[in-house]
Short mmCIF file of C-alpha atoms in Angstrom, two decimals:
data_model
loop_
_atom_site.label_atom_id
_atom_site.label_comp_id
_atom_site.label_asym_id
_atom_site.label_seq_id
_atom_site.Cartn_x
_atom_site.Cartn_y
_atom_site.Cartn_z
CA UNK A 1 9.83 21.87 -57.05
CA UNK A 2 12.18 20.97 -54.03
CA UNK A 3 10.86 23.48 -52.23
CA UNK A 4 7.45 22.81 -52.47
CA UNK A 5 7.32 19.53 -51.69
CA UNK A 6 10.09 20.09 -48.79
CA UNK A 7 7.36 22.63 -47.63
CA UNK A 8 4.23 20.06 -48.18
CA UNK A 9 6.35 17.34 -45.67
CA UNK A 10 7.14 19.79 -43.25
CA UNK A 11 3.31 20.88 -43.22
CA UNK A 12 1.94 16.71 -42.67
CA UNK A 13 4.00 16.38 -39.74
CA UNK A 14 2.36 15.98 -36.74
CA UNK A 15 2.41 18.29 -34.17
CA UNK A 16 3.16 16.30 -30.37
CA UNK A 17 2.92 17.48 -26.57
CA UNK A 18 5.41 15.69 -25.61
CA UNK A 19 4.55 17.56 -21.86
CA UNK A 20 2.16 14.49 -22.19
CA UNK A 21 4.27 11.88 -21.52
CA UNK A 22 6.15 13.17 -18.28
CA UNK A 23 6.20 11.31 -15.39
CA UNK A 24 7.28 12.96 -12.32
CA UNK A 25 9.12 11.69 -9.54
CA UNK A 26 6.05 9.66 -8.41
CA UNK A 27 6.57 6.55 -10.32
CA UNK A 28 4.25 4.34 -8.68
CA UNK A 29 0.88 4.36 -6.75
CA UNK A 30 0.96 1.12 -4.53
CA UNK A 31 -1.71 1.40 -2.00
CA UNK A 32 -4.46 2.90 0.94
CA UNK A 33 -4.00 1.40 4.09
CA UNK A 34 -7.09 1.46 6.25
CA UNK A 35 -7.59 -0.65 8.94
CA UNK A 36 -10.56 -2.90 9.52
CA UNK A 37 -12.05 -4.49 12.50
CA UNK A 38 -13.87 -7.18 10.70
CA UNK A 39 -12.73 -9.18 8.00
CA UNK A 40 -15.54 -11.05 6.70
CA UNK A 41 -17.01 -7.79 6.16
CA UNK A 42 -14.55 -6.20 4.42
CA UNK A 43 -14.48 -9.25 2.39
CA UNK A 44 -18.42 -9.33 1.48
CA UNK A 45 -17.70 -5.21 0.93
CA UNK A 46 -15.01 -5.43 -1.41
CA UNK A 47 -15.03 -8.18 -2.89
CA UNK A 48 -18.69 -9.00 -3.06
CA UNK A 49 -19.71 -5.93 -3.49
CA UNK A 50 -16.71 -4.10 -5.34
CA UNK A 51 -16.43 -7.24 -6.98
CA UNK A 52 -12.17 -6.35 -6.38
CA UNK A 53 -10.20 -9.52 -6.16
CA UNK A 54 -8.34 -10.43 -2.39
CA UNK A 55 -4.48 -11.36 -3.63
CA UNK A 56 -3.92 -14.61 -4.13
CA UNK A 57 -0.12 -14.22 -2.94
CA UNK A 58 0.56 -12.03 0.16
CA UNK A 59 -1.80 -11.29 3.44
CA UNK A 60 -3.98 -14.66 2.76
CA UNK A 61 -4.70 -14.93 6.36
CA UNK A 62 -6.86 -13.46 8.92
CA UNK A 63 -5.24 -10.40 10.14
CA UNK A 64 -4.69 -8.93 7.21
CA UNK A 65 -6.19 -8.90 3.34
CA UNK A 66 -4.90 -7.06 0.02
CA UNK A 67 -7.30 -6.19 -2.42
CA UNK A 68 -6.27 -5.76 -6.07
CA UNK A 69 -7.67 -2.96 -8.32
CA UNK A 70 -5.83 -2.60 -11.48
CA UNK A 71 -2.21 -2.35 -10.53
CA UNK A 72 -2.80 -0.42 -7.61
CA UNK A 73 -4.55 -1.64 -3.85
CA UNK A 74 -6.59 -1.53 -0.61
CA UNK A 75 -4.82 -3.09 2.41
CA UNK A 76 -7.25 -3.74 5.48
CA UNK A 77 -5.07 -5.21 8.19
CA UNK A 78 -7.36 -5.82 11.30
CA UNK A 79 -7.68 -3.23 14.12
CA UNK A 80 -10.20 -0.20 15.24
CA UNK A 81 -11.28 1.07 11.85
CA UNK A 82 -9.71 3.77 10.13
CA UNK A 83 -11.59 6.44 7.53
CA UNK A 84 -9.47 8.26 4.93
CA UNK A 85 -10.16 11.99 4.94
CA UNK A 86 -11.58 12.11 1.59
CA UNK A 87 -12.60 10.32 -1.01
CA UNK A 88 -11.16 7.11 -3.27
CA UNK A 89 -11.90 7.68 -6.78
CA UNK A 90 -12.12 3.91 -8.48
CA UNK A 91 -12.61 2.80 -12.38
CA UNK A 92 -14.61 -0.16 -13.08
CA UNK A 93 -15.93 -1.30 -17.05
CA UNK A 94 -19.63 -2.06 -15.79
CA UNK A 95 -21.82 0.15 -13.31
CA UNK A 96 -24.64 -1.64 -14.12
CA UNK A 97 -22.78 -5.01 -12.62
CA UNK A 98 -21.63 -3.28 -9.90
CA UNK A 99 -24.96 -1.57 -8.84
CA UNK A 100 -26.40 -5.23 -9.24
CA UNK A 101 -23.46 -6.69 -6.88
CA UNK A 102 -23.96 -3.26 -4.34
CA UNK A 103 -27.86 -4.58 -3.56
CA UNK A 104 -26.90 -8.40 -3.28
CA UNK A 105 -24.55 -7.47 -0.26
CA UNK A 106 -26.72 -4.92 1.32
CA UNK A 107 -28.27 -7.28 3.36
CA UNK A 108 -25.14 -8.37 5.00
CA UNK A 109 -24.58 -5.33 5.14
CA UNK A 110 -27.00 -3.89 7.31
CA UNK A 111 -26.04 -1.83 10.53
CA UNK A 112 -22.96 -0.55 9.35
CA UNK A 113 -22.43 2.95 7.15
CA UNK A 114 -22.67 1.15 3.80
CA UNK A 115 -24.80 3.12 1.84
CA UNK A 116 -24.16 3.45 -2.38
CA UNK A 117 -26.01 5.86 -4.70
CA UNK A 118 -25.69 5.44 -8.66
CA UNK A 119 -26.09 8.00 -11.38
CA UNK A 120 -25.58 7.58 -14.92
CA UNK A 121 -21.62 7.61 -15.31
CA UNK A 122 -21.09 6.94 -11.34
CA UNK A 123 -21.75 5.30 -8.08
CA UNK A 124 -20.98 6.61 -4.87
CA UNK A 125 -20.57 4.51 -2.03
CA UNK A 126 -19.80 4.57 1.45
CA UNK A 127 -18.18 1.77 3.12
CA UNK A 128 -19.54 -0.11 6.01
CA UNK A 129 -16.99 2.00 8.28
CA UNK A 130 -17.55 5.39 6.81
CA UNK A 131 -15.10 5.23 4.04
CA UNK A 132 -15.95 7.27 0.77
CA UNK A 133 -15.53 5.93 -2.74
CA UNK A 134 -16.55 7.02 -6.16
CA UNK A 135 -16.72 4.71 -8.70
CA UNK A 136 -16.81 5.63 -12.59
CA UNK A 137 -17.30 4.48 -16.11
CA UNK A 138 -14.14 4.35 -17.89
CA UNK A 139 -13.48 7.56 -19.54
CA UNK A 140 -10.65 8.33 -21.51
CA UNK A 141 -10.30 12.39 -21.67
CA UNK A 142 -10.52 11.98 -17.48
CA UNK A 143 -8.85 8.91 -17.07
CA UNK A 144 -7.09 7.75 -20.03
CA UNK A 145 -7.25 3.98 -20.97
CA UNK A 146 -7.63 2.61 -17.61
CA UNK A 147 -10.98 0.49 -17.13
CA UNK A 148 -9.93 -0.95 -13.98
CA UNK A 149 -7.90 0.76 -11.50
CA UNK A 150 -7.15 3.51 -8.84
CA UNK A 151 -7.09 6.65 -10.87
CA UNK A 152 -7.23 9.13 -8.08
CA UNK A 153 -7.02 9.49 -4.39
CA UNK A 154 -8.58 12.80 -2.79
CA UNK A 155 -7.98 14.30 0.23
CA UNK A 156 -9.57 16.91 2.39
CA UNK A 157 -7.20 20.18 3.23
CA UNK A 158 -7.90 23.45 5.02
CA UNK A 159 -9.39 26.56 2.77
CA UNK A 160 -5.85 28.58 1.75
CA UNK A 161 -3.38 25.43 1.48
CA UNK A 162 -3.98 23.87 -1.77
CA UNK A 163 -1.30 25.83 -3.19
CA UNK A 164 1.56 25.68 -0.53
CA UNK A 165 0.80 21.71 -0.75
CA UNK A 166 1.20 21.98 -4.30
CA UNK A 167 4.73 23.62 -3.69
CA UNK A 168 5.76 21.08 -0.81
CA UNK A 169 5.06 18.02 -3.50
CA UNK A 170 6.86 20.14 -6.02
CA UNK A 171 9.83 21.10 -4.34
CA UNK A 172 10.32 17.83 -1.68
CA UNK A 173 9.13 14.68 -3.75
CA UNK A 174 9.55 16.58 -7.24
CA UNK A 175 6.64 15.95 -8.11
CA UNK A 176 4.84 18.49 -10.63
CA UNK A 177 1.76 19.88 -8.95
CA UNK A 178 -0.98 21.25 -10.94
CA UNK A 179 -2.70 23.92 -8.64
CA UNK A 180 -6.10 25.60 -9.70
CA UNK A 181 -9.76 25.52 -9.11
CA UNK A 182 -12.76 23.87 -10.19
CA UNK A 183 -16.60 23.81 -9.19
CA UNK A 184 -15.27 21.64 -6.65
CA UNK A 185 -13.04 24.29 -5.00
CA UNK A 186 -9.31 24.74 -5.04
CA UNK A 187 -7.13 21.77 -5.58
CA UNK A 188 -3.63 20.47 -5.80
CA UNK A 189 -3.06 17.60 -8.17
CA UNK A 190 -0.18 15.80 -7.80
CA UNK A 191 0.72 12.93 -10.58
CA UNK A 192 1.87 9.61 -9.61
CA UNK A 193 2.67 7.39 -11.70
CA UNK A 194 1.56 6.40 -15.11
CA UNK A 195 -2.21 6.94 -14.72
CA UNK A 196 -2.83 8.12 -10.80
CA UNK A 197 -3.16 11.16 -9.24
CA UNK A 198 -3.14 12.72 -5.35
CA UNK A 199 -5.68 15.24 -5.19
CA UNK A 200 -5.69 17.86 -2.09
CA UNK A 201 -9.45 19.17 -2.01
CA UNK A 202 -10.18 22.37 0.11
CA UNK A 203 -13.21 22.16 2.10
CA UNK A 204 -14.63 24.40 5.04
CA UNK A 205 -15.94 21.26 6.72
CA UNK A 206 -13.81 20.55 9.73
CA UNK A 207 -11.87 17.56 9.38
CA UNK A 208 -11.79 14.42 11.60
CA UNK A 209 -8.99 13.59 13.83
CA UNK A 210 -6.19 11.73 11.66
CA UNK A 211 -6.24 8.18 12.55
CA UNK A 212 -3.07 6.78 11.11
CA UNK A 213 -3.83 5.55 7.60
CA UNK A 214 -1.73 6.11 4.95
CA UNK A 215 -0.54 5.84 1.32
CA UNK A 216 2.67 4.77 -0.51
CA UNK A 217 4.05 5.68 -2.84
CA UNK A 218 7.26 4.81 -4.87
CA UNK A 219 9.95 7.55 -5.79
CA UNK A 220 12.72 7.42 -8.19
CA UNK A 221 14.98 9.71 -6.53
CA UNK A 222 14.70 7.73 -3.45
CA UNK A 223 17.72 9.65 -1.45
CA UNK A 224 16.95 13.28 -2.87
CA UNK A 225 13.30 13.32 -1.46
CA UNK A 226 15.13 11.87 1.88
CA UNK A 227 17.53 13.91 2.54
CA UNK A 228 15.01 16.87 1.86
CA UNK A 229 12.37 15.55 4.44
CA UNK A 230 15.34 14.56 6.89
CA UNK A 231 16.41 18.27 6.72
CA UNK A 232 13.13 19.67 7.84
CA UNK A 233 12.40 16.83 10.08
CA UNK A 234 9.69 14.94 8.96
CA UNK A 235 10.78 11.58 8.21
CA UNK A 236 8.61 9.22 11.12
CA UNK A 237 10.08 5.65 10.45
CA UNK A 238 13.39 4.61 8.51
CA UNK A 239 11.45 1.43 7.62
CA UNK A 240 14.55 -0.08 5.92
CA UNK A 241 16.80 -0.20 3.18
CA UNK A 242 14.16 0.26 0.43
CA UNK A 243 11.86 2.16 2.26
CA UNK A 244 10.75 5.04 4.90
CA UNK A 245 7.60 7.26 5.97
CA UNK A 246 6.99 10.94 6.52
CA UNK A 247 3.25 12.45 6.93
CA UNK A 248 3.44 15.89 7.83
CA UNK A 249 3.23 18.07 4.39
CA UNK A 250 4.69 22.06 5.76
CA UNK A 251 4.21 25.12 4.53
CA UNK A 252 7.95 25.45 3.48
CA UNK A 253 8.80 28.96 4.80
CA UNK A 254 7.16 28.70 8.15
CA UNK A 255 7.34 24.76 8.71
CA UNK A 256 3.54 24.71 9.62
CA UNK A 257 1.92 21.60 9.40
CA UNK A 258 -0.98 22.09 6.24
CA UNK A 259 -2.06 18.08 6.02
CA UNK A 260 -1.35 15.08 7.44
CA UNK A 261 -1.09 11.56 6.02
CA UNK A 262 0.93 8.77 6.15
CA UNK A 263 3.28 8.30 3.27
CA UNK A 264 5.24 4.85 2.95
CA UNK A 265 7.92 5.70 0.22
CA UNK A 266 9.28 2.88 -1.67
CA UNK A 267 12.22 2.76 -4.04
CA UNK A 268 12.44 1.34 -7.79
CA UNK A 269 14.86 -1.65 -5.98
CA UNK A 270 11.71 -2.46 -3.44
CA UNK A 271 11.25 -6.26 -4.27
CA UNK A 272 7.35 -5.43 -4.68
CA UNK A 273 7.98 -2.20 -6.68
CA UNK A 274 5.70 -2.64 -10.27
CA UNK A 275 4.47 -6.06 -9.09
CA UNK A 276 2.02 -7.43 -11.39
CA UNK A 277 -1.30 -8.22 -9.62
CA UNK A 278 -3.91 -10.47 -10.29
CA UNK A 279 -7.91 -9.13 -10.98
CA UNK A 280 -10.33 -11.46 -11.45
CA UNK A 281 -13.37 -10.88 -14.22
CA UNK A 282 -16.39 -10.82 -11.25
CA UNK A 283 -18.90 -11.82 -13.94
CA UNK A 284 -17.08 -15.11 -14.18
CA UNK A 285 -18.71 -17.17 -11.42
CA UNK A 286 -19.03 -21.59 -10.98
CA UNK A 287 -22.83 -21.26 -13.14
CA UNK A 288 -21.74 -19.05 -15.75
CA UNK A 289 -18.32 -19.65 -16.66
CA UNK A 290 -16.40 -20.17 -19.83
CA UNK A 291 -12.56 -20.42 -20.38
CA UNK A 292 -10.22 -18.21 -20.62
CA UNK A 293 -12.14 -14.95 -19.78
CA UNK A 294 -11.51 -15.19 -15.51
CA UNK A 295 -8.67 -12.61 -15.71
CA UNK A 296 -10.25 -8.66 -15.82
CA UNK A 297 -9.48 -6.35 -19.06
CA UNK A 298 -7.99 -3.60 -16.79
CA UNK A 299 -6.66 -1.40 -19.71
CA UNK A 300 -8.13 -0.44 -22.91
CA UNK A 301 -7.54 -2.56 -26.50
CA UNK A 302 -5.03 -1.07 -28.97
CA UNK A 303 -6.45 1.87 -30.98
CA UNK A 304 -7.00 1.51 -34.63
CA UNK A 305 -4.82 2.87 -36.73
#
């Protein structure tokens, strides 16, 4: 009788992944940094159009704005414009709003390379500089419970160096690259943080000449990713004590350059590192308004149990 029911307990026990619930080195995905030459523009783009919310806090003025999209950001400080090379992939809990908010700018829009085109679980839009975004329904098999938020930057790489990018994020920043291919091509998909990714796309299409934007990032081993990069050379600015950049990512065993962006690497002991941000609800406005709902649901509710 023991046995039997020993057997019957051992049998209802769930079965876990607990691969899951890794996080890698990468604990945090803070921001893209492309520069802007008008502000009002970028305002009326993102959030007028995006419906994103400027920070209340930090960068308030004229040379510079931070835009808030879940826990992660755009920051457009002033200057010639910059284009990533590739795409930012964005969550948001109503295409239908944003479609609706996409036409009310176009207007103010016109003349630039703002263009958007929706489909039924996704809107892709071009910024009025040339800057591509792809904005989709929340999903959770894709996504997981995020329903506002940065889940994925992509960038453009050369045919052949998905894999040795893979390696150089697995092997400098310790971060655990999943390398493979998809109808899009071959990839690299690095994790960062709880719900991000950094996606290197192949493509035959010759890439523009980098323009200096970048990325950071935050690392828990803040000194062992260091001292690698210092080793082979590639840190570009000891920023301070909390922080430096690197943007060359080498093929390890011959040290050629495969892709090139900015990273600014943070610590866990940055004072900004995990900072809460605040996202407004953009269907809130002064004629339709009712307490209490101004703040954006960015994450899914608790699942029933």
């Amino acid at each position: 009788m023991n046995a039997t029911r020993s057997s019957r307990t051992a049998a209802a026990e769930p079965v876990y992944d607990r691969t899951s619930e890794d996080v890698g080195n990468l604990v945090e995905f803070g921001h893209v940094n492309i520069r802007v030459p008008d502000q009002q523009r970028a305002v009326i783009f993102y959030v007028m159009g995006l419906g994103l919310t400027r920070d209340p806090y930090l960068m308030v003025g004229v040379d510079n704005a931070w835009i808030n999209v879940g826990r992660c950001q755009f920051h457009l400080p002033v200057g010639k414009a910059q284009v990533l090379r590739g795409v930012v992939g964005l969550v948001m809990p109503d295409l239908q709003a944003l479609r609706a908010r996409l036409i009310a700018v176009t207007s103010r829009l016109m003349g630039t390379a703002f263009t958007f085109t929706p489909s039924a679980r996704q809107i892709d839009i071009t910024c009025p500089w040339g800057n591509r975004m792809c904005v989709h329904a929340p999903d959770p098999l894709r996504f997981g419970r995020m329903m506002l938020g940065m889940p994925y930057v992509e960038i453009d790489c050369a045919p052949g160096t998905a894999q040795r990018i893979g390696r150089f994020y697995t092997e400098i920043l310790a971060a655990p690259a999943q390398c493979g291919e998809d109808v899009g091509g071959a990839f690299a998909s690095i994790p960062v943080g709880l719900s991000e990714r950094l996606v290197f796309r192949e493509t035959a299409q010759e890439p523009r000449p980098y323009d200096g934007h970048h990325i950071q990032v935050a690392v828990a081993d803040f000194s062992g990713v260091h001292r690698r990069l210092l080793e082979r050379g590639l840190i570009t600015e000891e920023s301070n004590q909390s922080q430096y950049r690197f943007q060359d990512i080498t093929d390890l065993d011959t040290g050629l350059v495969l892709a090139t962006i900015e990273h600014e690497v943070r610590s866990m002991r940055h004072p900004m590192y995990a900072r809460a941000l605040v996202n407004r609800n953009p269907d809130i406005t002064n004629d339709h308004y009712a307490a209490g709902h101004q703040a954006a649901i960015w994450h899914m509710p608790p699942e029933a149990r």
